Amino acid sequence: MTPTGIQTPNSGLAQHVSRFGAFAVSAEARPARLGCLGAALLTIGGLGAGSTRLHDPLLESLHLSWLRFGHGLVLSSILLWTGVALMLIAWLWLGRRVIDRTATEYTMVATTGFWLAPLLLSVPLFSRDTYSYLAQGALLRDGFDPYVVGPVENPNSLLDNVSPIWTTTTAPYGPAFILVAKFVTILVGNDVVAGTMLLRLCMLPGLVLLIWATQRVARHIGASGAAALWVCVLNPLVIIHLMGGVHNEMLMVGLMMAGIALTFERHPVWGIGLIAVAVAVKATAGLALPFMVWAWMHQLRDRRDLPAVRAFALATAASIVIFAAVFAVMSLLAGVGLGWLSALAAGNVKIINWLTVPTAVANLINVFGGLVLPVNFYAVLGVTRIVGIAIIAVSLPLLWWRFRHSDRDLLTGIALAMLVVVLFVPAALPWYYTWPLAVAAALIQTRPAIAAIAAASTWIMVMWKPDGAHGMYSWAHVLLTTACAAVAWYSLSRAPEPASEPEPEPSKP
């Protein structure tokens, strides 16, 4: 017999299954069930209206290729957008529970499982980047350097689905992610369907790490873990774009947040190491490293009573050594150098949309200035992008110095640094906004802030089209998107807050 108070692994698993089953049929799970239905409709509609392959033998073999054309495409689009609407409604429903403080961390984690399950079977949604990832992994698999040549140098069936703009572009991702993509293509060959599914499964550890780290960071600074999970895990930009769209930001953000959590919990060696791995997935995670030096310095001062200058020097030197060692190992395993750094700017220059300030300003000058004088849009865009880079270069050191005093300060500094980068880089894409959201999640706890996040996330979500294009040059699409964002903001800005406890009456004589 099992002694009282000691649980076997089987009994522990049974308890988790039982708790999940009880949650699934409870009234508390109504947003989870609604979002699950939405995710299922999104997955079905994605077969015809998502970022599908140009030639899809699988749909043809299932006699479903009609979903991609004519009335079938209309039906697919209706199903897909109905799914998105249901997921947004369910998310806002949960947001009201976050505001009145009736939501729990368990509700958020269990709901994530409900919403994610159907999407694991979907085609890539709202982006065609998955096909580029597979083609770049095949380059390394077949003996090419993806930091020197683009996928066009390695003709195969994977190349057929890569967006033409990226066929000649070298990989802008770090060696860790290129290594992941290589192993995926080694396992499945040039099978696009199996490659997409396996690559999405490779993103799951990032989601798990994000869930784990978000709760710990929130508790560390005395914030609500449920609110933080609502902001950066259940957010449609994460569930639909990062997991449904299969973006490597999922790995990068999860690793980075886990590194921040470990550093805050006085495990800086492991924390810096994980952030270094995150940088080896995508360079953006490197914005967190300088701030973690401050955290390590504070810990050295508290533990060893070191002078500030000496503690800072020791933390800086150790961080550089750990980062260099981890990065060297990753580069050695992948067999590549640092050529991906030069591809970062080259790739962004090709994207033109209104999601960054430099491009938005250039578009406005082109529209309104062109009414008076002839305007060369690309010349103006070149100038505004240079100004944007200058703003980033000035802002980052200032933020690093200003937000250095406490762990809450450090989180604020990282979030603002990432927001400045997203706003002022030459170009951005919707999933880029998950970078600052993940870090700021523990800081976004008030009703006005939660309502603002709901509006911004809804606007970006609805603005993008399922095939990876956007509607920013269609006034009808912009107005519809703005209306949806306004509804999202209004629904949460008016949400009831928890009633404050009554003050105790003065004692009577």
Short mmCIF file of C-alpha atoms in Angstrom, two decimals:
data_model
loop_
_atom_site.label_atom_id
_atom_site.label_comp_id
_atom_site.label_asym_id
_atom_site.label_seq_id
_atom_site.Cartn_x
_atom_site.Cartn_y
_atom_site.Cartn_z
CA MET A 1 0.00 0.00 0.00
CA THR A 2 1.09 3.56 -0.68
CA PRO A 3 1.84 5.39 2.59
CA THR A 4 -0.50 8.26 3.42
CA GLY A 5 0.79 11.61 2.18
CA ILE A 6 3.00 10.10 -0.53
CA GLN A 7 1.77 10.35 -4.12
CA THR A 8 2.89 8.04 -6.88
CA PRO A 9 3.39 9.58 -10.35
CA ASN A 10 0.23 7.81 -11.52
CA SER A 11 -1.89 9.23 -8.71
CA GLY A 12 -0.49 12.73 -9.38
CA LEU A 13 -1.32 12.42 -13.09
CA ALA A 14 -4.79 11.14 -12.24
CA GLN A 15 -5.40 14.17 -10.06
CA HIS A 16 -4.36 16.53 -12.86
CA VAL A 17 -6.60 14.73 -15.36
CA SER A 18 -9.48 14.77 -12.89
CA ARG A 19 -9.03 18.48 -12.21
CA PHE A 20 -8.87 19.26 -15.92
CA GLY A 21 -11.98 17.18 -16.56
CA ALA A 22 -13.86 18.98 -13.79
CA PHE A 23 -12.75 22.32 -15.23
CA ALA A 24 -13.84 21.34 -18.76
CA VAL A 25 -17.47 20.86 -17.77
CA SER A 26 -17.67 23.75 -15.30
CA ALA A 27 -19.17 27.19 -15.88
CA GLU A 28 -15.67 28.61 -15.40
CA ALA A 29 -14.62 26.97 -18.68
CA ARG A 30 -17.22 28.67 -20.88
CA PRO A 31 -14.66 31.08 -22.42
CA ALA A 32 -12.33 28.11 -22.91
CA ARG A 33 -15.03 26.14 -24.76
CA LEU A 34 -16.04 29.15 -26.87
CA GLY A 35 -12.43 29.82 -27.84
CA CYS A 36 -11.92 26.14 -28.64
CA LEU A 37 -14.87 26.27 -31.04
CA GLY A 38 -13.36 29.38 -32.60
CA ALA A 39 -9.98 27.69 -32.98
CA ALA A 40 -11.66 24.69 -34.63
CA LEU A 41 -13.49 26.93 -37.12
CA LEU A 42 -10.27 28.82 -37.77
CA THR A 43 -8.47 25.54 -38.46
CA ILE A 44 -11.18 24.32 -40.85
CA GLY A 45 -11.43 27.67 -42.62
CA GLY A 46 -7.66 27.83 -42.88
CA LEU A 47 -7.68 24.85 -45.26
CA GLY A 48 -8.99 27.16 -47.94
CA ALA A 49 -8.33 30.71 -46.75
CA GLY A 50 -5.11 30.34 -44.74
CA SER A 51 -1.52 30.59 -45.94
CA THR A 52 -1.90 27.41 -47.94
CA ARG A 53 0.51 25.83 -50.40
CA LEU A 54 0.35 26.94 -54.02
CA HIS A 55 -0.24 23.33 -55.08
CA ASP A 56 -1.74 21.12 -52.40
CA PRO A 57 -1.91 17.41 -53.29
CA LEU A 58 -3.22 16.61 -49.80
CA LEU A 59 -6.38 18.70 -50.27
CA GLU A 60 -6.82 17.21 -53.73
CA SER A 61 -6.56 13.67 -52.37
CA LEU A 62 -9.20 14.53 -49.76
CA HIS A 63 -11.39 16.16 -52.46
CA LEU A 64 -11.25 19.46 -50.56
CA SER A 65 -9.35 21.59 -53.06
CA TRP A 66 -12.65 23.36 -53.87
CA LEU A 67 -12.26 25.19 -50.54
CA ARG A 68 -9.54 27.35 -52.09
CA PHE A 69 -11.53 28.77 -55.00
CA GLY A 70 -14.78 30.60 -55.75
CA HIS A 71 -17.63 29.90 -53.37
CA GLY A 72 -15.41 27.47 -51.47
CA LEU A 73 -12.97 30.28 -50.69
CA VAL A 74 -15.84 32.51 -49.55
CA LEU A 75 -17.07 29.74 -47.22
CA SER A 76 -13.53 29.14 -45.91
CA SER A 77 -13.06 32.85 -45.25
CA ILE A 78 -16.37 33.07 -43.37
CA LEU A 79 -15.45 30.08 -41.21
CA LEU A 80 -11.96 31.44 -40.53
CA TRP A 81 -13.04 34.95 -39.56
CA THR A 82 -15.91 33.57 -37.48
CA GLY A 83 -13.29 31.53 -35.63
CA VAL A 84 -11.14 34.61 -35.08
CA ALA A 85 -14.17 36.54 -33.81
CA LEU A 86 -15.12 33.78 -31.35
CA MET A 87 -11.55 33.60 -30.03
CA LEU A 88 -11.44 37.38 -29.58
CA ILE A 89 -14.80 37.35 -27.77
CA ALA A 90 -13.64 34.54 -25.50
CA TRP A 91 -10.40 36.43 -24.79
CA LEU A 92 -12.27 39.61 -23.91
CA TRP A 93 -14.65 37.55 -21.75
CA LEU A 94 -11.67 36.28 -19.81
CA GLY A 95 -10.33 39.83 -19.69
CA ARG A 96 -13.39 40.92 -17.73
CA ARG A 97 -12.67 38.14 -15.23
CA VAL A 98 -9.10 39.34 -14.98
CA ILE A 99 -10.31 42.83 -14.17
CA ASP A 100 -12.76 41.69 -11.49
CA ARG A 101 -10.06 39.31 -10.17
CA THR A 102 -12.16 36.14 -10.40
CA ALA A 103 -9.81 34.48 -12.94
CA THR A 104 -7.13 32.12 -11.67
CA GLU A 105 -3.81 31.07 -13.08
CA TYR A 106 -5.14 27.54 -13.53
CA THR A 107 -8.05 28.85 -15.61
CA MET A 108 -5.61 30.61 -17.91
CA VAL A 109 -3.32 27.61 -18.31
CA ALA A 110 -6.19 25.17 -18.90
CA THR A 111 -7.81 27.57 -21.38
CA THR A 112 -4.55 27.72 -23.30
CA GLY A 113 -4.79 23.97 -23.83
CA PHE A 114 -8.38 24.27 -25.09
CA TRP A 115 -7.51 26.98 -27.59
CA LEU A 116 -4.25 25.49 -28.76
CA ALA A 117 -5.35 21.91 -29.45
CA PRO A 118 -7.25 22.58 -32.74
CA LEU A 119 -4.55 24.94 -34.00
CA LEU A 120 -1.90 22.21 -33.79
CA LEU A 121 -3.55 20.69 -36.88
CA SER A 122 -4.00 23.90 -38.88
CA VAL A 123 -2.19 25.09 -41.97
CA PRO A 124 0.07 28.12 -41.38
CA LEU A 125 -2.16 31.09 -40.56
CA PHE A 126 -1.64 34.79 -41.33
CA SER A 127 1.93 34.20 -42.55
CA ARG A 128 3.97 32.15 -45.01
CA ASP A 129 7.17 32.33 -42.92
CA THR A 130 6.97 28.60 -42.13
CA TYR A 131 7.85 27.78 -45.71
CA SER A 132 10.90 30.06 -45.52
CA TYR A 133 12.01 28.37 -42.28
CA LEU A 134 11.84 24.93 -43.91
CA ALA A 135 13.66 26.10 -47.03
CA GLN A 136 16.44 27.66 -44.93
CA GLY A 137 16.76 24.49 -42.88
CA ALA A 138 17.04 22.52 -46.12
CA LEU A 139 19.88 24.81 -47.21
CA LEU A 140 21.94 23.83 -44.17
CA ARG A 141 20.91 20.19 -44.56
CA ASP A 142 22.10 20.13 -48.17
CA GLY A 143 25.47 21.72 -47.49
CA PHE A 144 24.71 25.38 -48.21
CA ASP A 145 25.31 28.27 -45.82
CA PRO A 146 21.91 29.97 -45.28
CA TYR A 147 23.76 33.13 -44.22
CA VAL A 148 25.44 33.36 -47.63
CA VAL A 149 22.76 32.22 -50.10
CA GLY A 150 18.98 32.30 -50.22
CA PRO A 151 16.62 29.34 -50.73
CA VAL A 152 16.62 29.97 -54.50
CA GLU A 153 20.09 28.37 -54.65
CA ASN A 154 18.65 25.02 -53.54
CA PRO A 155 15.76 24.16 -55.90
CA ASN A 156 13.31 21.71 -54.37
CA SER A 157 9.60 21.38 -53.63
CA LEU A 158 9.96 23.52 -50.49
CA LEU A 159 11.00 26.50 -52.60
CA ASP A 160 7.65 26.50 -54.42
CA ASN A 161 5.85 27.86 -51.35
CA VAL A 162 8.36 30.50 -50.21
CA SER A 163 7.18 34.06 -50.80
CA PRO A 164 9.09 35.46 -53.83
CA ILE A 165 10.44 38.35 -51.73
CA TRP A 166 12.31 35.89 -49.47
CA THR A 167 13.66 33.41 -52.03
CA THR A 168 16.86 35.41 -52.51
CA THR A 169 17.15 36.64 -48.91
CA THR A 170 19.68 35.06 -46.57
CA ALA A 171 18.47 33.80 -43.18
CA PRO A 172 18.16 36.50 -40.47
CA TYR A 173 17.84 33.94 -37.67
CA GLY A 174 20.43 32.69 -35.20
CA PRO A 175 22.24 29.34 -35.37
CA ALA A 176 19.99 27.65 -32.80
CA PHE A 177 16.88 28.11 -34.90
CA ILE A 178 18.60 27.23 -38.17
CA LEU A 179 19.72 24.04 -36.45
CA VAL A 180 16.11 23.27 -35.43
CA ALA A 181 14.92 23.86 -39.00
CA LYS A 182 17.71 21.63 -40.32
CA PHE A 183 16.72 18.71 -38.09
CA VAL A 184 13.08 19.10 -39.07
CA THR A 185 13.95 18.82 -42.75
CA ILE A 186 16.27 15.88 -42.04
CA LEU A 187 13.39 14.03 -40.37
CA VAL A 188 10.64 14.80 -42.89
CA GLY A 189 12.61 15.58 -46.04
CA ASN A 190 10.78 18.05 -48.29
CA ASP A 191 7.32 17.13 -46.99
CA VAL A 192 5.72 20.51 -46.35
CA VAL A 193 2.76 19.24 -44.32
CA ALA A 194 4.84 17.07 -41.98
CA GLY A 195 7.48 19.79 -41.77
CA THR A 196 4.90 22.42 -40.75
CA MET A 197 3.41 20.15 -38.07
CA LEU A 198 6.81 19.19 -36.66
CA LEU A 199 8.07 22.76 -36.71
CA ARG A 200 4.96 23.85 -34.80
CA LEU A 201 5.65 21.16 -32.20
CA CYS A 202 9.18 22.58 -31.90
CA MET A 203 7.57 25.89 -30.86
CA LEU A 204 5.67 24.24 -27.98
CA PRO A 205 8.63 24.34 -25.54
CA GLY A 206 8.67 28.11 -26.02
CA LEU A 207 5.00 28.34 -25.06
CA VAL A 208 5.52 26.10 -22.02
CA LEU A 209 8.49 28.21 -20.89
CA LEU A 210 6.49 31.40 -21.39
CA ILE A 211 3.64 30.08 -19.21
CA TRP A 212 6.08 28.97 -16.52
CA ALA A 213 8.15 32.14 -16.53
CA THR A 214 5.25 34.59 -16.75
CA GLN A 215 3.70 33.33 -13.52
CA ARG A 216 7.02 33.38 -11.66
CA VAL A 217 7.96 36.88 -12.80
CA ALA A 218 4.50 38.19 -11.89
CA ARG A 219 4.69 36.69 -8.40
CA HIS A 220 8.23 38.03 -8.01
CA ILE A 221 7.07 41.62 -8.37
CA GLY A 222 3.78 41.09 -6.53
CA ALA A 223 1.52 41.11 -9.60
CA SER A 224 -1.35 38.90 -10.70
CA GLY A 225 -0.17 35.83 -12.58
CA ALA A 226 -3.61 35.37 -14.15
CA ALA A 227 -3.55 38.89 -15.62
CA ALA A 228 -0.03 38.38 -16.93
CA LEU A 229 -1.01 35.09 -18.61
CA TRP A 230 -4.04 36.78 -20.19
CA VAL A 231 -1.81 39.49 -21.67
CA CYS A 232 1.01 37.40 -23.13
CA VAL A 233 -0.16 33.78 -23.48
CA LEU A 234 -3.86 33.81 -24.36
CA ASN A 235 -3.44 36.96 -26.43
CA PRO A 236 -4.52 36.20 -30.04
CA LEU A 237 -1.20 37.59 -31.25
CA VAL A 238 0.46 34.66 -29.43
CA ILE A 239 -2.06 31.84 -29.83
CA ILE A 240 -3.06 32.59 -33.44
CA HIS A 241 0.03 34.31 -34.84
CA LEU A 242 2.92 32.63 -33.02
CA MET A 243 1.46 29.11 -32.72
CA GLY A 244 -1.02 29.14 -35.60
CA GLY A 245 1.42 31.01 -37.82
CA VAL A 246 4.42 28.96 -36.60
CA HIS A 247 6.83 31.79 -35.80
CA ASN A 248 10.21 31.36 -34.13
CA GLU A 249 9.33 34.30 -31.85
CA MET A 250 7.55 31.67 -29.76
CA LEU A 251 10.86 29.98 -28.95
CA MET A 252 12.72 33.24 -28.55
CA VAL A 253 10.19 34.85 -26.20
CA GLY A 254 9.81 31.70 -24.08
CA LEU A 255 13.55 31.25 -23.63
CA MET A 256 14.08 34.95 -22.91
CA MET A 257 11.34 35.11 -20.27
CA ALA A 258 12.60 31.90 -18.64
CA GLY A 259 16.06 33.47 -18.48
CA ILE A 260 14.66 36.63 -16.87
CA ALA A 261 12.71 34.57 -14.32
CA LEU A 262 15.76 32.50 -13.38
CA THR A 263 17.93 35.60 -13.06
CA PHE A 264 15.38 37.26 -10.78
CA GLU A 265 15.31 34.09 -8.66
CA ARG A 266 19.07 34.34 -8.12
CA HIS A 267 20.18 31.84 -10.75
CA PRO A 268 21.94 34.33 -13.04
CA VAL A 269 24.26 31.82 -14.71
CA TRP A 270 21.33 29.75 -15.94
CA GLY A 271 19.32 32.86 -16.69
CA ILE A 272 22.00 34.50 -18.84
CA GLY A 273 22.61 31.15 -20.54
CA LEU A 274 18.95 30.81 -21.54
CA ILE A 275 18.83 34.38 -22.82
CA ALA A 276 21.93 33.62 -24.89
CA VAL A 277 20.11 30.62 -26.39
CA ALA A 278 17.16 32.94 -27.11
CA VAL A 279 19.51 35.31 -28.96
CA ALA A 280 20.74 32.32 -30.94
CA VAL A 281 17.13 31.90 -32.07
CA LYS A 282 16.50 35.57 -32.82
CA ALA A 283 18.67 38.57 -32.01
CA THR A 284 15.92 40.63 -30.36
CA ALA A 285 16.30 38.72 -27.09
CA GLY A 286 19.70 40.41 -26.75
CA LEU A 287 17.91 43.57 -25.58
CA ALA A 288 17.30 41.86 -22.23
CA LEU A 289 20.95 40.98 -21.56
CA PRO A 290 22.29 44.41 -20.48
CA PHE A 291 19.41 44.77 -18.02
CA MET A 292 20.15 41.36 -16.51
CA VAL A 293 23.65 42.60 -15.72
CA TRP A 294 22.05 45.07 -13.31
CA ALA A 295 20.05 42.27 -11.70
CA TRP A 296 23.17 40.18 -11.21
CA MET A 297 25.03 43.19 -9.84
CA HIS A 298 22.30 43.79 -7.26
CA GLN A 299 22.50 40.16 -6.16
CA LEU A 300 26.28 40.28 -5.82
CA ARG A 301 25.99 43.38 -3.67
CA ASP A 302 23.36 41.77 -1.44
CA ARG A 303 25.06 38.39 -1.10
CA ARG A 304 28.72 39.31 -0.93
CA ASP A 305 28.53 42.95 0.10
CA LEU A 306 30.68 43.96 -2.87
CA PRO A 307 31.18 47.60 -3.87
CA ALA A 308 28.92 48.68 -6.73
CA VAL A 309 31.70 49.13 -9.31
CA ARG A 310 33.28 45.78 -8.54
CA ALA A 311 29.92 43.98 -8.55
CA PHE A 312 29.02 45.56 -11.89
CA ALA A 313 32.38 44.63 -13.44
CA LEU A 314 32.10 41.04 -12.21
CA ALA A 315 28.51 40.67 -13.46
CA THR A 316 29.41 42.19 -16.83
CA ALA A 317 32.47 40.00 -17.35
CA ALA A 318 30.64 36.83 -16.32
CA SER A 319 27.68 37.64 -18.58
CA ILE A 320 29.97 38.20 -21.57
CA VAL A 321 31.78 34.91 -20.95
CA ILE A 322 28.52 32.94 -20.59
CA PHE A 323 27.00 34.55 -23.66
CA ALA A 324 30.11 33.99 -25.78
CA ALA A 325 30.40 30.35 -24.66
CA VAL A 326 26.75 29.53 -25.37
CA PHE A 327 26.79 31.29 -28.71
CA ALA A 328 30.03 29.62 -29.76
CA VAL A 329 28.59 26.18 -28.96
CA MET A 330 25.42 26.92 -30.94
CA SER A 331 27.38 28.22 -33.93
CA LEU A 332 29.72 25.22 -33.79
CA LEU A 333 26.83 22.75 -33.71
CA ALA A 334 25.15 24.48 -36.65
CA GLY A 335 28.42 24.90 -38.53
CA VAL A 336 27.75 28.56 -39.34
CA GLY A 337 29.24 31.93 -38.51
CA LEU A 338 27.77 35.38 -37.78
CA GLY A 339 26.50 36.12 -41.27
CA TRP A 340 22.91 36.24 -40.04
CA LEU A 341 23.53 39.61 -38.40
CA SER A 342 23.95 41.31 -41.78
CA ALA A 343 20.66 39.79 -42.97
CA LEU A 344 18.66 41.38 -40.13
CA ALA A 345 18.52 44.84 -41.71
CA ALA A 346 18.49 43.60 -45.30
CA GLY A 347 15.31 41.61 -44.75
CA ASN A 348 13.42 44.35 -42.91
CA VAL A 349 14.08 46.91 -45.62
CA LYS A 350 11.91 44.88 -48.02
CA ILE A 351 8.81 45.16 -45.81
CA ILE A 352 6.63 48.24 -46.16
CA ASN A 353 3.58 48.63 -43.90
CA TRP A 354 2.16 51.09 -41.36
CA LEU A 355 3.19 49.16 -38.25
CA THR A 356 6.30 51.27 -37.61
CA VAL A 357 6.59 55.01 -37.12
CA PRO A 358 9.16 55.65 -39.92
CA THR A 359 7.03 53.92 -42.55
CA ALA A 360 3.81 55.50 -41.29
CA VAL A 361 5.38 58.98 -41.39
CA ALA A 362 6.71 58.38 -44.90
CA ASN A 363 3.26 57.26 -46.06
CA LEU A 364 1.60 60.31 -44.52
CA ILE A 365 4.13 62.65 -46.13
CA ASN A 366 3.55 60.89 -49.44
CA VAL A 367 -0.25 61.20 -49.17
CA PHE A 368 -0.58 64.76 -47.88
CA GLY A 369 2.67 66.26 -49.14
CA GLY A 370 1.92 64.88 -52.58
CA LEU A 371 -1.14 67.11 -52.74
CA VAL A 372 1.14 70.15 -52.82
CA LEU A 373 4.54 69.01 -54.14
CA PRO A 374 5.83 65.94 -55.98
CA VAL A 375 7.13 63.45 -53.40
CA ASN A 376 9.58 60.60 -53.93
CA PHE A 377 8.16 58.08 -51.46
CA TYR A 378 11.25 55.86 -51.33
CA ALA A 379 13.58 58.82 -50.76
CA VAL A 380 11.38 60.02 -47.89
CA LEU A 381 11.20 56.47 -46.52
CA GLY A 382 14.99 56.23 -46.54
CA VAL A 383 15.26 59.41 -44.47
CA THR A 384 12.55 58.45 -41.95
CA ARG A 385 14.14 55.04 -41.45
CA ILE A 386 17.52 56.61 -40.73
CA VAL A 387 15.85 58.89 -38.18
CA GLY A 388 14.16 55.84 -36.65
CA ILE A 389 17.48 54.02 -36.25
CA ALA A 390 18.96 57.14 -34.63
CA ILE A 391 16.07 57.26 -32.14
CA ILE A 392 16.71 53.61 -31.24
CA ALA A 393 20.44 54.23 -30.84
CA VAL A 394 19.82 57.11 -28.45
CA SER A 395 16.91 55.58 -26.53
CA LEU A 396 18.36 52.18 -25.63
CA PRO A 397 21.32 53.40 -23.53
CA LEU A 398 19.09 55.96 -21.81
CA LEU A 399 16.51 53.31 -20.92
CA TRP A 400 19.24 50.94 -19.71
CA TRP A 401 20.58 53.60 -17.37
CA ARG A 402 17.23 54.97 -16.21
CA PHE A 403 15.60 51.62 -15.33
CA ARG A 404 18.30 49.92 -13.29
CA HIS A 405 17.32 50.18 -9.62
CA SER A 406 14.93 47.28 -9.00
CA ASP A 407 13.62 44.15 -10.71
CA ARG A 408 10.38 45.97 -11.56
CA ASP A 409 12.48 48.74 -13.08
CA LEU A 410 14.41 46.20 -15.13
CA LEU A 411 11.20 44.68 -16.53
CA THR A 412 9.95 48.15 -17.41
CA GLY A 413 13.22 49.01 -19.11
CA ILE A 414 13.28 45.82 -21.21
CA ALA A 415 9.64 46.28 -22.24
CA LEU A 416 10.20 49.91 -23.24
CA ALA A 417 13.41 49.05 -25.10
CA MET A 418 11.59 46.39 -27.11
CA LEU A 419 8.66 48.71 -27.77
CA VAL A 420 11.01 51.43 -29.05
CA VAL A 421 12.71 48.91 -31.34
CA VAL A 422 9.39 47.60 -32.70
CA LEU A 423 8.07 51.12 -33.29
CA PHE A 424 11.17 52.58 -34.94
CA VAL A 425 12.83 49.74 -36.87
CA PRO A 426 12.56 50.03 -40.66
CA ALA A 427 9.61 47.60 -40.68
CA ALA A 428 7.65 45.39 -38.30
CA LEU A 429 5.16 42.54 -38.51
CA PRO A 430 2.26 41.78 -36.13
CA TRP A 431 4.06 39.10 -34.17
CA TYR A 432 6.91 41.51 -33.36
CA TYR A 433 4.61 43.11 -30.79
CA THR A 434 4.70 39.91 -28.75
CA TRP A 435 8.26 40.86 -27.70
CA PRO A 436 7.34 43.80 -25.43
CA LEU A 437 4.01 42.18 -24.47
CA ALA A 438 5.75 39.17 -22.93
CA VAL A 439 8.02 41.31 -20.78
CA ALA A 440 5.40 43.88 -19.84
CA ALA A 441 2.70 41.31 -18.98
CA ALA A 442 3.45 41.40 -15.25
CA LEU A 443 3.29 45.21 -15.33
CA ILE A 444 -0.10 45.44 -17.09
CA GLN A 445 -2.54 45.01 -14.22
CA THR A 446 -4.92 47.98 -14.16
CA ARG A 447 -8.22 48.22 -16.03
CA PRO A 448 -7.12 51.08 -18.37
CA ALA A 449 -3.91 49.22 -19.28
CA ILE A 450 -5.74 45.93 -19.90
CA ALA A 451 -8.33 47.71 -22.06
CA ALA A 452 -5.57 49.40 -24.08
CA ILE A 453 -3.84 46.05 -24.67
CA ALA A 454 -7.18 44.55 -25.78
CA ALA A 455 -7.70 47.36 -28.30
CA ALA A 456 -4.16 47.28 -29.70
CA SER A 457 -4.05 43.48 -29.97
CA THR A 458 -7.46 43.35 -31.65
CA TRP A 459 -6.46 46.04 -34.14
CA ILE A 460 -3.28 44.25 -35.17
CA MET A 461 -5.05 40.86 -35.27
CA VAL A 462 -7.90 41.97 -37.51
CA MET A 463 -5.72 44.15 -39.75
CA TRP A 464 -3.76 41.15 -41.00
CA LYS A 465 -5.21 38.82 -43.62
CA PRO A 466 -5.13 35.01 -43.31
CA ASP A 467 -2.88 34.61 -46.35
CA GLY A 468 -0.16 36.81 -44.82
CA ALA A 469 -1.10 40.10 -46.53
CA HIS A 470 -2.50 43.14 -44.73
CA GLY A 471 -5.33 45.60 -45.27
CA MET A 472 -3.59 48.83 -44.34
CA TYR A 473 -4.08 50.36 -47.79
CA SER A 474 -7.84 49.67 -47.82
CA TRP A 475 -9.89 52.32 -46.02
CA ALA A 476 -12.77 49.89 -45.54
CA HIS A 477 -10.48 47.36 -43.86
CA VAL A 478 -8.87 50.03 -41.69
CA LEU A 479 -12.24 51.40 -40.55
CA LEU A 480 -13.58 47.91 -39.79
CA THR A 481 -10.43 47.05 -37.86
CA THR A 482 -10.57 50.28 -35.88
CA ALA A 483 -14.22 49.64 -35.03
CA CYS A 484 -13.35 46.17 -33.71
CA ALA A 485 -10.54 47.65 -31.61
CA ALA A 486 -12.90 50.29 -30.23
CA VAL A 487 -15.42 47.62 -29.22
CA ALA A 488 -12.65 45.62 -27.51
CA TRP A 489 -11.50 48.70 -25.61
CA TYR A 490 -15.03 49.69 -24.59
CA SER A 491 -15.94 46.19 -23.38
CA LEU A 492 -13.03 46.13 -20.93
CA SER A 493 -12.83 49.79 -20.01
CA ARG A 494 -16.35 49.44 -18.57
CA ALA A 495 -15.75 46.06 -16.95
CA PRO A 496 -16.64 46.02 -13.24
CA GLU A 497 -13.71 46.05 -10.85
CA PRO A 498 -13.71 44.16 -7.55
CA ALA A 499 -15.59 45.99 -4.85
CA SER A 500 -13.27 47.52 -2.30
CA GLU A 501 -13.62 46.14 1.17
CA PRO A 502 -15.56 48.47 3.50
CA GLU A 503 -13.51 50.40 5.99
CA PRO A 504 -13.98 49.21 9.57
CA GLU A 505 -16.32 51.34 11.63
CA PRO A 506 -14.71 53.34 14.45
CA SER A 507 -15.00 51.56 17.76
CA LYS A 508 -17.80 52.82 20.00
CA PRO A 509 -17.19 53.70 23.66
#
